PDB file of C-alpha atoms in Angstrom:
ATOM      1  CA  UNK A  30     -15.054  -9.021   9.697  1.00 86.00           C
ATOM      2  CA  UNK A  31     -11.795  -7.000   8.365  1.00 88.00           C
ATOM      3  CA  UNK A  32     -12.019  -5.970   4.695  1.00 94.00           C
ATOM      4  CA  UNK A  33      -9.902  -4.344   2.795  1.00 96.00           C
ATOM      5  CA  UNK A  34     -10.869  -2.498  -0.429  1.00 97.00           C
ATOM      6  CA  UNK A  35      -8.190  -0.859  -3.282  1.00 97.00           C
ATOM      7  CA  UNK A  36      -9.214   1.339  -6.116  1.00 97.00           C
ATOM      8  CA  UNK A  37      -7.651   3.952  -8.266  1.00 97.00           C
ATOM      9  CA  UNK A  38      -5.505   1.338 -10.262  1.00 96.00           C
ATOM     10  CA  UNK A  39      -5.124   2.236 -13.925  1.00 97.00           C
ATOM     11  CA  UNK A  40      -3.163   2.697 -17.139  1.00 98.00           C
ATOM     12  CA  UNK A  41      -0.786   5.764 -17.317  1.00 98.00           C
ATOM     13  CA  UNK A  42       2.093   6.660 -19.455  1.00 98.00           C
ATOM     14  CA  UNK A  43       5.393   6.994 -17.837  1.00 98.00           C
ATOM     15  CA  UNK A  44       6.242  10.009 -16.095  1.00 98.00           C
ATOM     16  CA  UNK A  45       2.566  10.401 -14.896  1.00 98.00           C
ATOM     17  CA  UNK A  46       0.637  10.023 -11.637  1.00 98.00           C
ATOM     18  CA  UNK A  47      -1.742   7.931  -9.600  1.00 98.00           C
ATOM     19  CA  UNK A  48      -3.539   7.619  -6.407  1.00 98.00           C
ATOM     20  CA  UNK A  49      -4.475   4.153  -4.739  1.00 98.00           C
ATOM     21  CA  UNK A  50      -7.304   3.929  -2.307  1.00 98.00           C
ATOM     22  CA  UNK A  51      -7.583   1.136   0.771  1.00 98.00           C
ATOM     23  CA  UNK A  52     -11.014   1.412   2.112  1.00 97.00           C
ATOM     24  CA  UNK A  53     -10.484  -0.418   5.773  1.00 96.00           C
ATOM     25  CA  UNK A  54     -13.798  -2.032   7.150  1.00 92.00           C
ATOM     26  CA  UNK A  55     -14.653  -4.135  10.419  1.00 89.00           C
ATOM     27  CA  UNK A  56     -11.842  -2.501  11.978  1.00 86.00           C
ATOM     28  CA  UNK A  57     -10.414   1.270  12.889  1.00 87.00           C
ATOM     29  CA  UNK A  58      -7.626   0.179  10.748  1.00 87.00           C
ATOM     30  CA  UNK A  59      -6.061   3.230  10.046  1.00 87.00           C
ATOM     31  CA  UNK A  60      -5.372   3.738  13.681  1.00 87.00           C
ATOM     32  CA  UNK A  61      -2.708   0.831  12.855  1.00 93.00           C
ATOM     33  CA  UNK A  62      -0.248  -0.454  11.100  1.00 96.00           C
ATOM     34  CA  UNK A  63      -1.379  -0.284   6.999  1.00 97.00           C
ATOM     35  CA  UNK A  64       1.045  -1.288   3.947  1.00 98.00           C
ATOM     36  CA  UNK A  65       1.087  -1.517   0.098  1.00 98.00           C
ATOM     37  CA  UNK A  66       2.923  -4.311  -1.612  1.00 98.00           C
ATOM     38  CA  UNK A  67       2.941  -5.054  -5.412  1.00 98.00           C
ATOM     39  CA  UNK A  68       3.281  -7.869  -7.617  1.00 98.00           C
ATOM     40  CA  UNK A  69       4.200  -8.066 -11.273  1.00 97.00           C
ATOM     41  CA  UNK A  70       3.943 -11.261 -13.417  1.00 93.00           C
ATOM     42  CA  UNK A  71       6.361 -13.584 -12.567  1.00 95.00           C
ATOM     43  CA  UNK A  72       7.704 -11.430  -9.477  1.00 97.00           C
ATOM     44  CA  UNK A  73       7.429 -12.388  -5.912  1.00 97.00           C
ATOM     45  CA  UNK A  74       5.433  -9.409  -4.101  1.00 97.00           C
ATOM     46  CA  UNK A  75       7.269  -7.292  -2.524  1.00 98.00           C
ATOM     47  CA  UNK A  76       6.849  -4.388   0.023  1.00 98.00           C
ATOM     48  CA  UNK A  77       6.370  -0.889  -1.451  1.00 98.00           C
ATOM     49  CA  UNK A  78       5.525   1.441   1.686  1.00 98.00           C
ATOM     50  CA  UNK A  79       4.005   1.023   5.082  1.00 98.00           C
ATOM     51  CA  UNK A  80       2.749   3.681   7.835  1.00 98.00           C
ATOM     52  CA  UNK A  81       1.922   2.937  11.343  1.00 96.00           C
ATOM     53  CA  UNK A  82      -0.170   4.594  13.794  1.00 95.00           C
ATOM     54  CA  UNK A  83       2.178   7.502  14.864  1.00 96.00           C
ATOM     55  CA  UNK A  84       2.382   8.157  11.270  1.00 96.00           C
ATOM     56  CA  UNK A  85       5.676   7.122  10.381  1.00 97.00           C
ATOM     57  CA  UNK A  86       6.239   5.677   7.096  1.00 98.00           C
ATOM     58  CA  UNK A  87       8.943   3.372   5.477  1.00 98.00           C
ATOM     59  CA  UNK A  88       9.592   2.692   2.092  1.00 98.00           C
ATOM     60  CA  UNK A  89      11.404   0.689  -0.350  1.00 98.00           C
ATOM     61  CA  UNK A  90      14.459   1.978  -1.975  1.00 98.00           C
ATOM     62  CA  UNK A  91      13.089   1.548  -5.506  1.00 97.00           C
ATOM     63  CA  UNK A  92      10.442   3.645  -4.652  1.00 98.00           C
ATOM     64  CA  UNK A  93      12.002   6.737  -2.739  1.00 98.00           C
ATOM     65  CA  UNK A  94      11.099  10.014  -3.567  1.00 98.00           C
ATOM     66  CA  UNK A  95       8.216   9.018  -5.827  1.00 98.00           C
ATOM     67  CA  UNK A  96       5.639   7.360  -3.873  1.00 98.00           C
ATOM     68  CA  UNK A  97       4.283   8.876  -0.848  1.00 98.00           C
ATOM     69  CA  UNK A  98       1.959   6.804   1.462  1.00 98.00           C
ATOM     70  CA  UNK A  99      -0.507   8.247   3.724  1.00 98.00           C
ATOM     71  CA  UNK A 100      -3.464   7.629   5.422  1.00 97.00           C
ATOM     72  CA  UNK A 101      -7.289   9.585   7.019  1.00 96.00           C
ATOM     73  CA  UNK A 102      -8.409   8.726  10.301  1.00 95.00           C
ATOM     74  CA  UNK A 103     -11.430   9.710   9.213  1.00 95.00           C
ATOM     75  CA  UNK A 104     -12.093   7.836   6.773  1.00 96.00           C
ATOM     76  CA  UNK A 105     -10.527   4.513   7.337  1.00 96.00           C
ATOM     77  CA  UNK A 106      -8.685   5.294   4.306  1.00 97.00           C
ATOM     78  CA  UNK A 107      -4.861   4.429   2.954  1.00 98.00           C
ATOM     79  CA  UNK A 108      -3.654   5.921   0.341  1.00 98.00           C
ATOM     80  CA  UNK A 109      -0.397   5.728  -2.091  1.00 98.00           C
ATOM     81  CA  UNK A 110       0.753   8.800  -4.086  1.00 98.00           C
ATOM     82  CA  UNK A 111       2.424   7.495  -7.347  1.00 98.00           C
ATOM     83  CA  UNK A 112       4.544   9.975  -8.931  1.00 98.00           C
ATOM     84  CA  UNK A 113       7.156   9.785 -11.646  1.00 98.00           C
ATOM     85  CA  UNK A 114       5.758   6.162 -12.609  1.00 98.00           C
ATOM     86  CA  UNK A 115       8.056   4.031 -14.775  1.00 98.00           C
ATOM     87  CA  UNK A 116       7.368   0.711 -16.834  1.00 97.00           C
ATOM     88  CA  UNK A 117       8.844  -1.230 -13.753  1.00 97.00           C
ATOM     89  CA  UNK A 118       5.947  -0.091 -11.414  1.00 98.00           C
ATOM     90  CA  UNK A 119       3.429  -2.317 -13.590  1.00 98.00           C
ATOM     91  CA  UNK A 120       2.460  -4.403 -11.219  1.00 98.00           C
ATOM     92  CA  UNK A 121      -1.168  -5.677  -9.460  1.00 98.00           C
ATOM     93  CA  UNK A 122      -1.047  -3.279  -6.095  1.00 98.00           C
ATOM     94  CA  UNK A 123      -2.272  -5.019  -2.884  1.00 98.00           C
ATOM     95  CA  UNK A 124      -3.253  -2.980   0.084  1.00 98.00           C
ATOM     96  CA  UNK A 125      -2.339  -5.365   3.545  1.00 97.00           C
ATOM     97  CA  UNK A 126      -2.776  -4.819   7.359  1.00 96.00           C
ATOM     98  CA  UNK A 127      -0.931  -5.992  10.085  1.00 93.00           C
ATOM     99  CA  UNK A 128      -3.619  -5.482  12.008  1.00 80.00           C
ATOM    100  CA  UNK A 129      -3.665  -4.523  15.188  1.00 85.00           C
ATOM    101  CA  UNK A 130       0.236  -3.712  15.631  1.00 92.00           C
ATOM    102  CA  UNK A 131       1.169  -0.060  16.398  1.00 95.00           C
ATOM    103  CA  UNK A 132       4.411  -0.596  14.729  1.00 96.00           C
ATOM    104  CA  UNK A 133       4.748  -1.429  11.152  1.00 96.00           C
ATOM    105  CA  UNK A 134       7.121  -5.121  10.871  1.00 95.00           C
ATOM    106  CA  UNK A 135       9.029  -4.743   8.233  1.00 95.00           C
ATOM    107  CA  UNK A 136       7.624  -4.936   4.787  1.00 96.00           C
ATOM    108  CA  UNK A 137       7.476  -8.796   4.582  1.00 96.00           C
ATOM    109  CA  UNK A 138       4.876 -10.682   3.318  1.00 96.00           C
ATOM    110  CA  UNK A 139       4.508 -13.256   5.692  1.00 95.00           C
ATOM    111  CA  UNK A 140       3.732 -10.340   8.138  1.00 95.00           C
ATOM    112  CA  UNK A 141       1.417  -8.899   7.094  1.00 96.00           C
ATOM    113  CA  UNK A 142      -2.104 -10.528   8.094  1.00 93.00           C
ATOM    114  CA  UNK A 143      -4.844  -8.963   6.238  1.00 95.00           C
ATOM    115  CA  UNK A 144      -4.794  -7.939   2.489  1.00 97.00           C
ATOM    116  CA  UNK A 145      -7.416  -6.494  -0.217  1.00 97.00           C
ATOM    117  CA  UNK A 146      -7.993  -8.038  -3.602  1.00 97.00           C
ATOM    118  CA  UNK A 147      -5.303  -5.967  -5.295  1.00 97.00           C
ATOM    119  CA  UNK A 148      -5.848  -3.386  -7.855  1.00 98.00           C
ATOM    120  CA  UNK A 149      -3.915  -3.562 -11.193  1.00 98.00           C
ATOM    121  CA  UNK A 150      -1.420  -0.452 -12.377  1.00 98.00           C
ATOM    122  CA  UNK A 151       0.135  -0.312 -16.046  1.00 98.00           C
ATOM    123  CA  UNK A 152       2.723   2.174 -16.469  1.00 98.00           C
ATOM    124  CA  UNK A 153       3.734   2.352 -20.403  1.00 97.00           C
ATOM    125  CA  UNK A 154       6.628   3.656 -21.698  1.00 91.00           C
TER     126      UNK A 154
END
C-alpha cells in the first residue's frame, strides 16, 4: 500500500531554515510526480512546490526563491528546502503524490491522489 511519511517540521524564528522529509513507501514514488502543499488555520491548502520525474519543478509565487524542492531516487525521498522563512509560512506541511503521472498537474488539491499526515512548521517573528 502507498504511504507517505513527513518529518523535519519545527519551530524557527524568521529568517531561518528548514528541511522537510517525504519518506515514499509501497511505491518507487520518487520516480513520479511528488508535491508539498501547506495549510494554515483557517486557510484552504494550497500548493507550495511540485517535481516530476524528469526533475522539473514548479513553484508557487509566494514561495520563489526561498524554497527549493528536490527529491533521491535512492531513497524514495522528497524533500523541501525552506529558506528565508517568514511568519506567513506557519502552516501544517503535507507531502502528496500524484502517483503514477510523469508530469506534475498543476498544484491543485483535488489532483493530487496520495498525501502523508502533514508535519507542522511555526515560523515566529
Amino acid at each position: 500500500q502507498e504511504q507517505l511519511v513527513e518529518s523535519g517540521g519545527g519551530s524557527v524564528q524568521a529568517g531561518e531554515s528548514l528541511r522537510l522529509s517525504c519518506a515514499a513507501s509501497g511505491y518507487d514514488g520518487a520516480s513520479y510526480c511528488m508535491a508539498w502543499f501547506r495549510q494554515a488555520p483557517g486557510m484552504e491548502r494550497e500548493g507550495v512546490a511540485s517535481i516530476d520525474h524528469y526533475d522539473s519543478a514548479v513553484y508557487a509565487d509566494s514561495v520563489k526563491g526561498r524554497f527549493t524542492i528536490s527529491k533521491d531516487r535512492a531513497k524514495n525521498t522528497l524533500y523541501l528546502q525552506m529558506s528565508s522563512l517568514r511568519s506567513d509560512d506557519t502552516a501544517v506541511y503535507y507531502c502528496a503524490a500524484a502517483a503514477w503521472s510523469w508530469i506534475c498537474p498543476p498544484l491543485t488539491r483535488s489532483r493530487y491522489g496520495y498525501w502523508g499526515q502533514g508535519t507542522q512548521v511555526t515560523v515566529s517573528s
